[in-house]
Amino acid sequence: TESGIAMKDGKVWIWENGQKSAVVNDKVLSNGTKVTAAGAVTLSDGTYTTLNEGDKVALDGTITRKDPAKKQIDTKLPK
């Protein structure tokens, strides 16, 4: 069964245990990566990025871009 988080039709969705639902609250993954309902992703090392249409995040925090030419990580969040 596929599981993970993806940006689809402008919304962030999560697939877990065969169920699909919209992400409404921030979701913290097993490696400390945080995904918001707006598609902002903060990795455990403080770097962040934004999901684009078709991008996916595995539940272990691995990001897969629909368009590999897009920059993987944007920058570090200000402290």
Short mmCIF file of C-alpha atoms in Angstrom, two decimals:
data_model
loop_
_atom_site.label_atom_id
_atom_site.label_comp_id
_atom_site.label_asym_id
_atom_site.label_seq_id
_atom_site.Cartn_x
_atom_site.Cartn_y
_atom_site.Cartn_z
CA THR A 1 0.00 0.00 0.00
CA GLU A 2 1.32 3.42 -0.92
CA SER A 3 1.87 5.81 1.95
CA GLY A 4 3.23 9.32 2.17
CA ILE A 5 2.35 12.96 1.66
CA ALA A 6 1.85 14.67 -1.70
CA MET A 7 0.81 18.01 -3.20
CA LYS A 8 -2.12 17.29 -5.50
CA ASP A 9 -4.62 19.75 -6.97
CA GLY A 10 -3.10 22.52 -4.84
CA LYS A 11 -3.69 20.67 -1.55
CA VAL A 12 -1.47 18.59 0.68
CA TRP A 13 -2.73 15.02 1.11
CA ILE A 14 -1.56 12.13 3.26
CA TRP A 15 -1.95 8.45 2.45
CA GLU A 16 -1.69 6.17 5.47
CA ASN A 17 -2.98 2.63 5.97
CA GLY A 18 -4.82 2.78 2.64
CA GLN A 19 -6.69 5.97 3.60
CA LYS A 20 -6.32 9.38 1.90
CA SER A 21 -7.05 12.58 3.79
CA ALA A 22 -6.20 16.25 3.53
CA VAL A 23 -3.41 17.47 5.81
CA VAL A 24 -5.07 19.96 8.16
CA ASN A 25 -2.56 20.12 11.01
CA ASP A 26 1.23 20.01 10.82
CA LYS A 27 2.48 16.46 10.41
CA VAL A 28 5.80 15.49 12.02
CA LEU A 29 7.42 12.45 10.40
CA SER A 30 9.61 9.77 11.99
CA ASN A 31 12.87 11.59 11.17
CA GLY A 32 11.67 14.96 12.55
CA THR A 33 10.64 16.44 9.19
CA LYS A 34 7.56 18.67 9.52
CA VAL A 35 5.01 19.17 6.72
CA THR A 36 2.34 21.87 6.96
CA ALA A 37 -1.08 22.00 5.30
CA ALA A 38 0.30 24.76 3.04
CA GLY A 39 3.06 22.47 1.74
CA ALA A 40 5.99 23.95 3.68
CA VAL A 41 8.49 21.26 4.63
CA THR A 42 11.05 21.80 7.41
CA LEU A 43 13.70 19.11 7.65
CA SER A 44 15.20 18.03 10.96
CA ASP A 45 18.41 19.99 10.21
CA GLY A 46 16.48 23.28 9.90
CA THR A 47 16.48 23.53 6.11
CA TYR A 48 13.15 24.05 4.44
CA THR A 49 11.46 23.79 1.09
CA THR A 50 7.99 24.05 -0.37
CA LEU A 51 6.12 21.26 -2.11
CA ASN A 52 5.07 21.89 -5.70
CA GLU A 53 2.28 20.10 -7.56
CA GLY A 54 3.13 16.40 -7.82
CA ASP A 55 5.92 16.44 -5.22
CA LYS A 56 5.88 13.68 -2.60
CA VAL A 57 7.29 13.15 0.87
CA ALA A 58 7.67 9.59 2.14
CA LEU A 59 6.75 9.00 5.77
CA ASP A 60 10.49 8.66 6.50
CA GLY A 61 11.00 12.26 5.25
CA THR A 62 12.45 11.49 1.81
CA ILE A 63 11.34 14.12 -0.73
CA THR A 64 10.67 13.15 -4.35
CA ARG A 65 10.20 15.99 -6.83
CA LYS A 66 7.88 15.62 -9.81
CA ASP A 67 10.31 17.90 -11.66
CA PRO A 68 13.86 16.89 -10.63
CA ALA A 69 15.20 20.20 -12.01
CA LYS A 70 13.52 22.03 -9.11
CA LYS A 71 15.84 22.91 -6.27
CA GLN A 72 15.68 20.26 -3.55
CA ILE A 73 16.24 22.44 -0.47
CA ASP A 74 15.81 26.21 -0.28
CA THR A 75 17.71 27.49 2.74
CA LYS A 76 17.98 27.36 6.51
CA LEU A 77 15.26 28.93 8.59
CA PRO A 78 16.34 32.01 10.52
CA LYS A 79 16.80 31.30 14.23
#
